[in-house]
Coordinates of C-alpha atoms in Angstrom, one line a residue:
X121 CA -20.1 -44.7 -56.4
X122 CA -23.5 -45.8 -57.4
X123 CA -25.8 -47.5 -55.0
X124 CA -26.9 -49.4 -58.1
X125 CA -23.5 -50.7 -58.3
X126 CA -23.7 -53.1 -55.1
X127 CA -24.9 -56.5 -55.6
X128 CA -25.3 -59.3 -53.3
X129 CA -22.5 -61.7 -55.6
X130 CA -19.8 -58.8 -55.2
X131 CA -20.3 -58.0 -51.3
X132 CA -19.9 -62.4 -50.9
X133 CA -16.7 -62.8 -53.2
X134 CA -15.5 -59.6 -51.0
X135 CA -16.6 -61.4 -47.6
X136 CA -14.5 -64.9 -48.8
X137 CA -11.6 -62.8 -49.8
X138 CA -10.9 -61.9 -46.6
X139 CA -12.5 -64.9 -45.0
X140 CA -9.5 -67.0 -47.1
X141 CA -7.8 -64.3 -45.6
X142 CA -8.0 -64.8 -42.3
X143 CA -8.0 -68.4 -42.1
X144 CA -4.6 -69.0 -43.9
X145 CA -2.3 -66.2 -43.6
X146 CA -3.5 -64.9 -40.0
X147 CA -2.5 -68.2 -38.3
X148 CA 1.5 -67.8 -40.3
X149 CA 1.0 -64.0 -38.2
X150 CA 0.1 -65.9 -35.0
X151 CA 3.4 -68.4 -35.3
X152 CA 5.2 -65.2 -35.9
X153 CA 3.7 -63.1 -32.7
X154 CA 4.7 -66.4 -30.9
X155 CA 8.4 -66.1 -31.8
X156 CA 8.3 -62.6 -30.8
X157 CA 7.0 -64.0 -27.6
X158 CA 4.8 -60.6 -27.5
X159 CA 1.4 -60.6 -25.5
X160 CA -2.3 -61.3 -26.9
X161 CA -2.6 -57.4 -26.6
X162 CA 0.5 -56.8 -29.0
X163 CA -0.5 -59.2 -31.0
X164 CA -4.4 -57.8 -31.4
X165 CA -2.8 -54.3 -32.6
X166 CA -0.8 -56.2 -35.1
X167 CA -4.0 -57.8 -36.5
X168 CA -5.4 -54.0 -36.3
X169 CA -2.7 -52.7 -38.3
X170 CA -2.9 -55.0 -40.9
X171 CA -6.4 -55.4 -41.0
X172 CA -7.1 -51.4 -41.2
X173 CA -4.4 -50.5 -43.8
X174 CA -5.5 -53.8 -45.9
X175 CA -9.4 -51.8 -45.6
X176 CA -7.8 -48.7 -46.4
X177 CA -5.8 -48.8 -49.2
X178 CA -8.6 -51.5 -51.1
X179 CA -11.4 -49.0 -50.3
X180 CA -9.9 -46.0 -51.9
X181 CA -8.0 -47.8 -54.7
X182 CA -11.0 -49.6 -55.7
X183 CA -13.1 -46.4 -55.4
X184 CA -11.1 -44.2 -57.4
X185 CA -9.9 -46.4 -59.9
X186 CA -13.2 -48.4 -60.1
X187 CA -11.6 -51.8 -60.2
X188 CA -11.7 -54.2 -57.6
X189 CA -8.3 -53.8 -56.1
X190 CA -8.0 -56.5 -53.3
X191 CA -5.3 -55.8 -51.2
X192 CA -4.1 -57.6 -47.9
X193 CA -0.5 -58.1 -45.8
X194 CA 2.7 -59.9 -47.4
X195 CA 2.4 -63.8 -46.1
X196 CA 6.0 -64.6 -47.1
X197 CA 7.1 -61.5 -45.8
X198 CA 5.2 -62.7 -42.8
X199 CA 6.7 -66.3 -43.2
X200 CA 10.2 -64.0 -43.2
X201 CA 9.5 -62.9 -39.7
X202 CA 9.3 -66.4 -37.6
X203 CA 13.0 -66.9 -39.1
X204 CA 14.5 -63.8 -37.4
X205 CA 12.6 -63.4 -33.9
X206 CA 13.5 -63.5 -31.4
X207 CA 16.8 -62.9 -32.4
X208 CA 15.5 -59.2 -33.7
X209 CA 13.7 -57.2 -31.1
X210 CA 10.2 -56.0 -32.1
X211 CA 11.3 -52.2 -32.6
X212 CA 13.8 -53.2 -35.0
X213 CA 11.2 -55.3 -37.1
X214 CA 8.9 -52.1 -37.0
X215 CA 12.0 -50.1 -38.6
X216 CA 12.5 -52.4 -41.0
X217 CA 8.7 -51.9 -41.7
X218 CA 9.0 -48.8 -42.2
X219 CA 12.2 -48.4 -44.7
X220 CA 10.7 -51.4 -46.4
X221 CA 7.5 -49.0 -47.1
X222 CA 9.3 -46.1 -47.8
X223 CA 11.5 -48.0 -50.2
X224 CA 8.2 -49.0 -52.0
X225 CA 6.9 -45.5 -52.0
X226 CA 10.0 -44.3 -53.9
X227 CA 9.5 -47.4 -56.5
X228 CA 5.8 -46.8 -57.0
X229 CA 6.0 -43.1 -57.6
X230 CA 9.4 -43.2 -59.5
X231 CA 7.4 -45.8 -61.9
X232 CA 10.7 -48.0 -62.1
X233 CA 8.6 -51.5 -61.1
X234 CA 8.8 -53.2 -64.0
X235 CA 12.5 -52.2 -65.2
X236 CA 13.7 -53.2 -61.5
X237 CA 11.9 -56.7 -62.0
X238 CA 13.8 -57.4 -65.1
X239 CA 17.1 -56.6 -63.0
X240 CA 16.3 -59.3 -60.9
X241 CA 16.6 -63.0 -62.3
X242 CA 13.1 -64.6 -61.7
X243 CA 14.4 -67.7 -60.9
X244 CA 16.9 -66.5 -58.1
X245 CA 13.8 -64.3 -56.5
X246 CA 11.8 -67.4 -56.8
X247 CA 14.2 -69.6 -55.0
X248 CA 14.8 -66.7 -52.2
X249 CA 10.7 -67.3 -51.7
X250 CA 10.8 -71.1 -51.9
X251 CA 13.4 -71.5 -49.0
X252 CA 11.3 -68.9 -46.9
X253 CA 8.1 -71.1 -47.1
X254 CA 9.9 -74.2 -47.2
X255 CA 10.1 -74.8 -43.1
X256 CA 5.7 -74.2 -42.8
X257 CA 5.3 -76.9 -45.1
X258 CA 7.4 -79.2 -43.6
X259 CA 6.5 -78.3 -39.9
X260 CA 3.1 -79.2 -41.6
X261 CA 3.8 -83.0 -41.4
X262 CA 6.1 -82.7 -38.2
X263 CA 3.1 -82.3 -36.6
X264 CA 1.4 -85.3 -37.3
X265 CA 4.2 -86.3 -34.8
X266 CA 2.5 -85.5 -31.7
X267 CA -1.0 -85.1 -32.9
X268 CA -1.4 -87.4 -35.4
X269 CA -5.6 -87.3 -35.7
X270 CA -5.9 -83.4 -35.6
X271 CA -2.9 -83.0 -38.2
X272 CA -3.1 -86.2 -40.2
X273 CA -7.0 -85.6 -40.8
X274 CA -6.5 -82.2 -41.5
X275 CA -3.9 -82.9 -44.4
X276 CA -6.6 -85.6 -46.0
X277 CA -9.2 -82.5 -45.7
X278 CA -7.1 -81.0 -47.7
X279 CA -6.5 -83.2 -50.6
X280 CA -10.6 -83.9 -50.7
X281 CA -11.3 -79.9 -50.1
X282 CA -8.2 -78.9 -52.6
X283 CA -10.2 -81.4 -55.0
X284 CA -13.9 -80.5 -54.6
X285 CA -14.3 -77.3 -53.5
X286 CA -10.4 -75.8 -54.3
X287 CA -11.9 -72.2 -53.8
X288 CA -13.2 -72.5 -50.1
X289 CA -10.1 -75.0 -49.1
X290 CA -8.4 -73.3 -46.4
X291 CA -12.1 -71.9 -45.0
X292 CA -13.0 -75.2 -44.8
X293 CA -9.4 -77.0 -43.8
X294 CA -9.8 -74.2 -40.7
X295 CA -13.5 -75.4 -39.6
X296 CA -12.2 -79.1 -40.3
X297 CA -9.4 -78.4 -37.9
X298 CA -11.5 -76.5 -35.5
X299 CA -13.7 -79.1 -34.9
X300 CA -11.3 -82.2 -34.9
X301 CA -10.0 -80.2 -32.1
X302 CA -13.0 -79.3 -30.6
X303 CA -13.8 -83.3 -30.4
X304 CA -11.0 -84.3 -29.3
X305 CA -10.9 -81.8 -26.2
X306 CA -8.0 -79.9 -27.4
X307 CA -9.4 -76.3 -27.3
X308 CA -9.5 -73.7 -25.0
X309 CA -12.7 -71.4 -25.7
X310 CA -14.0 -71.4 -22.1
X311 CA -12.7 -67.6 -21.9
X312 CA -13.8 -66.5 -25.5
X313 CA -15.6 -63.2 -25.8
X314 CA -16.0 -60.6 -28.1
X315 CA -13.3 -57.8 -27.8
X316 CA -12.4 -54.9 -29.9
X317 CA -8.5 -54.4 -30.8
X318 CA -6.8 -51.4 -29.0
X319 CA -3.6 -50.0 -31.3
X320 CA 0.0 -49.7 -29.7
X321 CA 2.1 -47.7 -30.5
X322 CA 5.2 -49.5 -31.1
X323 CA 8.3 -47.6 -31.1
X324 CA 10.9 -48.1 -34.0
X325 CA 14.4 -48.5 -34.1
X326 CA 16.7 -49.1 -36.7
X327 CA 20.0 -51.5 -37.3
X328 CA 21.9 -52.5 -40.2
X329 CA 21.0 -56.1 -39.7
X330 CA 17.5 -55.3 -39.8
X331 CA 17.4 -53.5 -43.0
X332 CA 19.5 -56.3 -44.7
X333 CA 17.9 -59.3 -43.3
X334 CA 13.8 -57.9 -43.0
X335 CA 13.6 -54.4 -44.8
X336 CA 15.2 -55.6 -48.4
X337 CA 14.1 -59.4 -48.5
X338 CA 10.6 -57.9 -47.6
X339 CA 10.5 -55.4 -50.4
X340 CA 11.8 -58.6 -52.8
X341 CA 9.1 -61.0 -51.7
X342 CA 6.5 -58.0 -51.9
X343 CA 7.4 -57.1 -55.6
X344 CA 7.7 -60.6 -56.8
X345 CA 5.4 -62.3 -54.6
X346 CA 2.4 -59.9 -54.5
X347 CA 2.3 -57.3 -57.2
X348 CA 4.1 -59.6 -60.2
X349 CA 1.1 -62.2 -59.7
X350 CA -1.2 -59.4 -58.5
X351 CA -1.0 -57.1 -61.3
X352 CA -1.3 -60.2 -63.6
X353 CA -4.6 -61.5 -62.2
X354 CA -6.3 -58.0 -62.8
X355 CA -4.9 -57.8 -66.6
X356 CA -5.8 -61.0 -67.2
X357 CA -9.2 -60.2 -65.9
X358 CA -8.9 -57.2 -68.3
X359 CA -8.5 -54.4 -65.9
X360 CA -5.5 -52.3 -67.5
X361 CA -4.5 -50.4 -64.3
X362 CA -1.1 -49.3 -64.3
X363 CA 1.0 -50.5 -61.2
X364 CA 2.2 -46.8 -59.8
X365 CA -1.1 -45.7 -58.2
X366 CA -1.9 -49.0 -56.7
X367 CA 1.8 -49.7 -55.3
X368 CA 2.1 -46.0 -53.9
X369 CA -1.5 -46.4 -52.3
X370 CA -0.2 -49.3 -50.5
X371 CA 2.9 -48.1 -49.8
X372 CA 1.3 -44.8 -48.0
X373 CA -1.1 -47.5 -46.2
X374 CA 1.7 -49.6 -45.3
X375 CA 3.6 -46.3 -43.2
X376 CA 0.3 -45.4 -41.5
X377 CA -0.1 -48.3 -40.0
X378 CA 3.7 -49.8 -39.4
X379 CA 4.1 -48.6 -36.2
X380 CA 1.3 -50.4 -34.9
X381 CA 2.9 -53.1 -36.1
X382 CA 1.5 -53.7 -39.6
X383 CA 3.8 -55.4 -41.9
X384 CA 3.5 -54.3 -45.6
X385 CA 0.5 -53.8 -47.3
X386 CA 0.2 -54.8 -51.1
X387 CA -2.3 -55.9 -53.7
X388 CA -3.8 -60.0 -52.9
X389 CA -2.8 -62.7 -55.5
X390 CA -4.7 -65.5 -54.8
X391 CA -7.4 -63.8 -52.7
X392 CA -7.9 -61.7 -55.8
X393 CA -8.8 -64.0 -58.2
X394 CA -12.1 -64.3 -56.2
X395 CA -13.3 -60.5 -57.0
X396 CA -11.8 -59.9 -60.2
X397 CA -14.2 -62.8 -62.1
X398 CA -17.8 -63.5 -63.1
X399 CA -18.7 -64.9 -59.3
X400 CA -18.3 -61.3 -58.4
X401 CA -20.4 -59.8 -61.0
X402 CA -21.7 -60.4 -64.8
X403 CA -20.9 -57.1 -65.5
X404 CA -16.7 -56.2 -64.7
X405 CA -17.7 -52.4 -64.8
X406 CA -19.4 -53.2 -61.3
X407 CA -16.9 -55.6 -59.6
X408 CA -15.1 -52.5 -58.1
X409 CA -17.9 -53.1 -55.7
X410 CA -16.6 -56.5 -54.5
X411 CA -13.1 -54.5 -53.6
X412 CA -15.1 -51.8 -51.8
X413 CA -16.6 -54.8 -50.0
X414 CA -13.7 -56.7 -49.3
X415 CA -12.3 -53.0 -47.2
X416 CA -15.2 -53.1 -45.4
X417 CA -15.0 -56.5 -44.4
X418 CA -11.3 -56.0 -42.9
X419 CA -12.3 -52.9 -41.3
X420 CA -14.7 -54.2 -39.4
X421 CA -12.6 -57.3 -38.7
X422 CA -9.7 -55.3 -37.7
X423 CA -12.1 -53.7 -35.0
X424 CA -12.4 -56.6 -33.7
X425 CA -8.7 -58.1 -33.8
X426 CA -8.9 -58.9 -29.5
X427 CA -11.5 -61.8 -30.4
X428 CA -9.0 -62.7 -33.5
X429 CA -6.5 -63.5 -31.3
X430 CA -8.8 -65.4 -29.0
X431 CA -9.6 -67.5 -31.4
X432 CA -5.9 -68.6 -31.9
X433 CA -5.2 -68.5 -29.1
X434 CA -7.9 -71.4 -28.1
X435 CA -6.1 -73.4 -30.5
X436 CA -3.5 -75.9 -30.4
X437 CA -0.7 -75.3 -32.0
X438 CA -0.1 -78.4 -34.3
X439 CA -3.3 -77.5 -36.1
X440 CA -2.5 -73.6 -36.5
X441 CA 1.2 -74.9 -38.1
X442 CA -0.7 -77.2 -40.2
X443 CA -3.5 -75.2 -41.2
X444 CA -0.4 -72.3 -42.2
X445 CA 2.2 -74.5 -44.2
X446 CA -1.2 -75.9 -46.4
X447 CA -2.2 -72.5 -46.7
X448 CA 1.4 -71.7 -48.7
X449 CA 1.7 -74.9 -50.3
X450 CA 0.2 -73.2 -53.4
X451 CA 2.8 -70.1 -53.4
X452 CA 5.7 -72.7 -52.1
X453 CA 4.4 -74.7 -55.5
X454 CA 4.4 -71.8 -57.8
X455 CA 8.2 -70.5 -56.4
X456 CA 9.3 -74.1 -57.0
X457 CA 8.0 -74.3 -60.5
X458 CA 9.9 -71.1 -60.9
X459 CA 13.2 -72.2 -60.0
X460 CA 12.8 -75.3 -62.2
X461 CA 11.8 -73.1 -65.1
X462 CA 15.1 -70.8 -64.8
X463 CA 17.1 -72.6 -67.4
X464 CA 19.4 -69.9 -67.9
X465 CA 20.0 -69.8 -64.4
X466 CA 18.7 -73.4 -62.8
X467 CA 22.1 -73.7 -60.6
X468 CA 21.7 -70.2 -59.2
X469 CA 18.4 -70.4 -58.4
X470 CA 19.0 -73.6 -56.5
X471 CA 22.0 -72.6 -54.3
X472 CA 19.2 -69.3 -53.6
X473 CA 16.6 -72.1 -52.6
X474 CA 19.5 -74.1 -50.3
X475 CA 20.9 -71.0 -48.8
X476 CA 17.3 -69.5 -48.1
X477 CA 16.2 -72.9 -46.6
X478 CA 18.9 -73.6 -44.5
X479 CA 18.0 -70.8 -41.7
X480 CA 21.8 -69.6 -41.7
X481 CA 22.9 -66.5 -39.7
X482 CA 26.2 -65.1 -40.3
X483 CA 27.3 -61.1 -39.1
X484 CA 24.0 -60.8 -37.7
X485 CA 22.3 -61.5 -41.2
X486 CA 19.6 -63.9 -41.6
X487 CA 19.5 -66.6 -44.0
X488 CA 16.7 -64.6 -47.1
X489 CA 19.5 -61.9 -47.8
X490 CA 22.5 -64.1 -47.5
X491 CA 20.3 -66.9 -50.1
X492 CA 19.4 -64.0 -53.0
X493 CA 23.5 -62.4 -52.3
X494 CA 24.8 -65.8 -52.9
X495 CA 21.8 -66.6 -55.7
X496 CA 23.0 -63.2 -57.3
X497 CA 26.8 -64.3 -56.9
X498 CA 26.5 -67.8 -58.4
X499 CA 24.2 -66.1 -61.0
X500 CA 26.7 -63.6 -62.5
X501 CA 29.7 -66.3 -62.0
X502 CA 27.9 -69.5 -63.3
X503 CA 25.3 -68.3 -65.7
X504 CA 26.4 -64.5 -66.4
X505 CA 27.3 -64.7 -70.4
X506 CA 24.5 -67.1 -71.1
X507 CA 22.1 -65.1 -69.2
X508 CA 23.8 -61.9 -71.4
X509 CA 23.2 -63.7 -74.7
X510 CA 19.6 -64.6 -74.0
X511 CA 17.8 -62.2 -76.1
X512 CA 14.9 -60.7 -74.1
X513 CA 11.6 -61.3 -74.4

């Protein structure tokens, strides 16, 4: 690495990344470490976990392969979570972590990514996702219920932010909320202080119904929702990297820092966008940079994961479910569009959505793997021969 290299436009798109981060996807962690009923301590080593392996894996990948690799935790792997504690106990989820991660590992290195994606109908994975998100958007506008100012306004921030400034939307829908709350004496930062995150060490355990209901859906949602629209945002930046070194990068981060209680670690989507393009850098040979950046950034966020949590924790609730369901309205939107597009497989893909959505639990099971068993099932029955027939492209 050069010290030529840095610039003062890569080291900011780096700093938003995870800013955009933070704001969105941390608050979907907070509703889940509130269903685990676990303590602010727990909780801080969770936002360690994540935050270090995010740092680690982007430093080195975007060092080595000198691209900016942006990589961060699975949000609806996170969404997945809220749907299955406190039914599953907390060692069981960090089991499920860890085969999920190993699972990964054995993809990445076997180099098998994209021939297992074509095994999978998109429009059945897309529906799994879409009923997964489905309950943040809605408990979105359930909360205009009982606070009607602090949600309502934050909704119409939105709409003017998503319009004017679409990049810095959920940075800006978070202040928005912070301050309607703030003004309307609904916050709690009397107690706030600076404090540095301690790791736990979070014993794992391991059941059949968490490997089928969190360790498999979470490896699904990972591959389709991270590194299909992940990998696409660096080719279409023109960044050729192959998938294997970045997915076994993550994978390795992912088991280093699971039983803290890290969930999976892959390449950003969305937040990558903001690294890969000129706002980073004229020059794409020295964007890598902005990835380097965006490491740093998390590490030194993840240090300080106690005042994370503090910050949530000040918070009322109605503005953290509303800030997280508009914060994956845009992946609920794109999963959505997907099962529409499935025309070979529309029907399928819709019973996935249903199934998904509707929170079932049967044999101990939750509702993502019985929606993509019964997607897969109405898939071969309803749509099997025309699917067959449908030369591929």
């Amino acid at each position: 690495m050069r010290l030529g290299d840095w610039s003062v436009s890569a080291v900011a798109a780096g700093f938003m990344a995870v800013l955009v981060s933070y704001a969105g996807p941390l608050a979907i962690f907070y509703q889940a470490a509130q269903a685990a009923q676990m303590s602010n301590a727990q909780f801080a080593s969770w936002v360690w976990g994540i935050s270090i392996g995010a740092a680690a894996a982007g430093i080195f990948l975007s060092w080595t392969l000198r691209i900016p690799v942006i990589t961060a935790w699975s949000a609806p792997g996170t969404a997945l979570l809220i749907t299955l504690f406190p039914a599953m106990s907390i060692g069981d989820a960090i089991g499920a972590y860890l085969s999920a991660a190993a699972i990964l590992l054995v993809i990445g290195l076997s180099g098998q990514f994209e021939r297992l994606m074509s095994a999978i109908p998109k429009g059945v994975a897309s529906g799994m996702m879409a009923g997964i998100l489905l309950p943040f958007g809605l408990n979105a506008f359930k909360a205009i219920g009982s606070l009607p100012l602090l949600s309502g306004g934050m909704i119409i921030a939105y709409l003017l932010f998503r319009r004017m400034l679409p990049r810095y939307c959920i940075v800006l829908l978070l202040a928005t909320g912070a301050l309607l709350a703030w003004a309307g004496g609904l916050t709690h930062f009397d107690g706030f202080t600076v404090e540095l995150a301690r790791p736990q060490f979070i014993a794992p355990s391991w059941s059949w119904a968490s490997t089928f209901s969190l360790a498999l859906p979470l490896v699904l949602t990972t591959l389709t929702g991270q590194y299909l629209p992940g990998m696409a945002v660096l080719r279409g930046a023109g960044y050729d990297s192959p998938v294997r070194p970045i997915l076994t990068a993550s994978s390795v981060a992912s088991l280093a820092v699971a039983c803290t209680g890290g969930i999976t670690i892959a390449i950003a989507a969305i937040t990558a966008a903001m690294c890969t393009g000129r706002d980073a850098h004229d020059d794409p040979a020295r964007r890598y940079i902005a990835g380097v950046a965006n490491g740093l950034f998390y590490l030194a966020a993840g240090l300080c994961g106690g005042s994370l949590v503090m910050l949530f924790a000040a918070l009322p609730r109605e503005l953290v479910a509303t800030l997280a369901g508009m914060a994956l309205l845009g992946a609920m939107t794109l999963n959505l569009v997907g099962v529409a597009a499935a025309e070979d497989h529309r029907e399928a893909a819709v019973i996935t959505f249903l199934a998904t959505a509707s929170g079932m639990r049967f044999l101990g099971l939750g509702s993502a793997f019985w929606g993509i068993l019964i997607g897969m099932l109405a898939c071969w029955l309803l749509h099997g021969k025309r699917r067959q027939a449908t030369p591929p492209s």
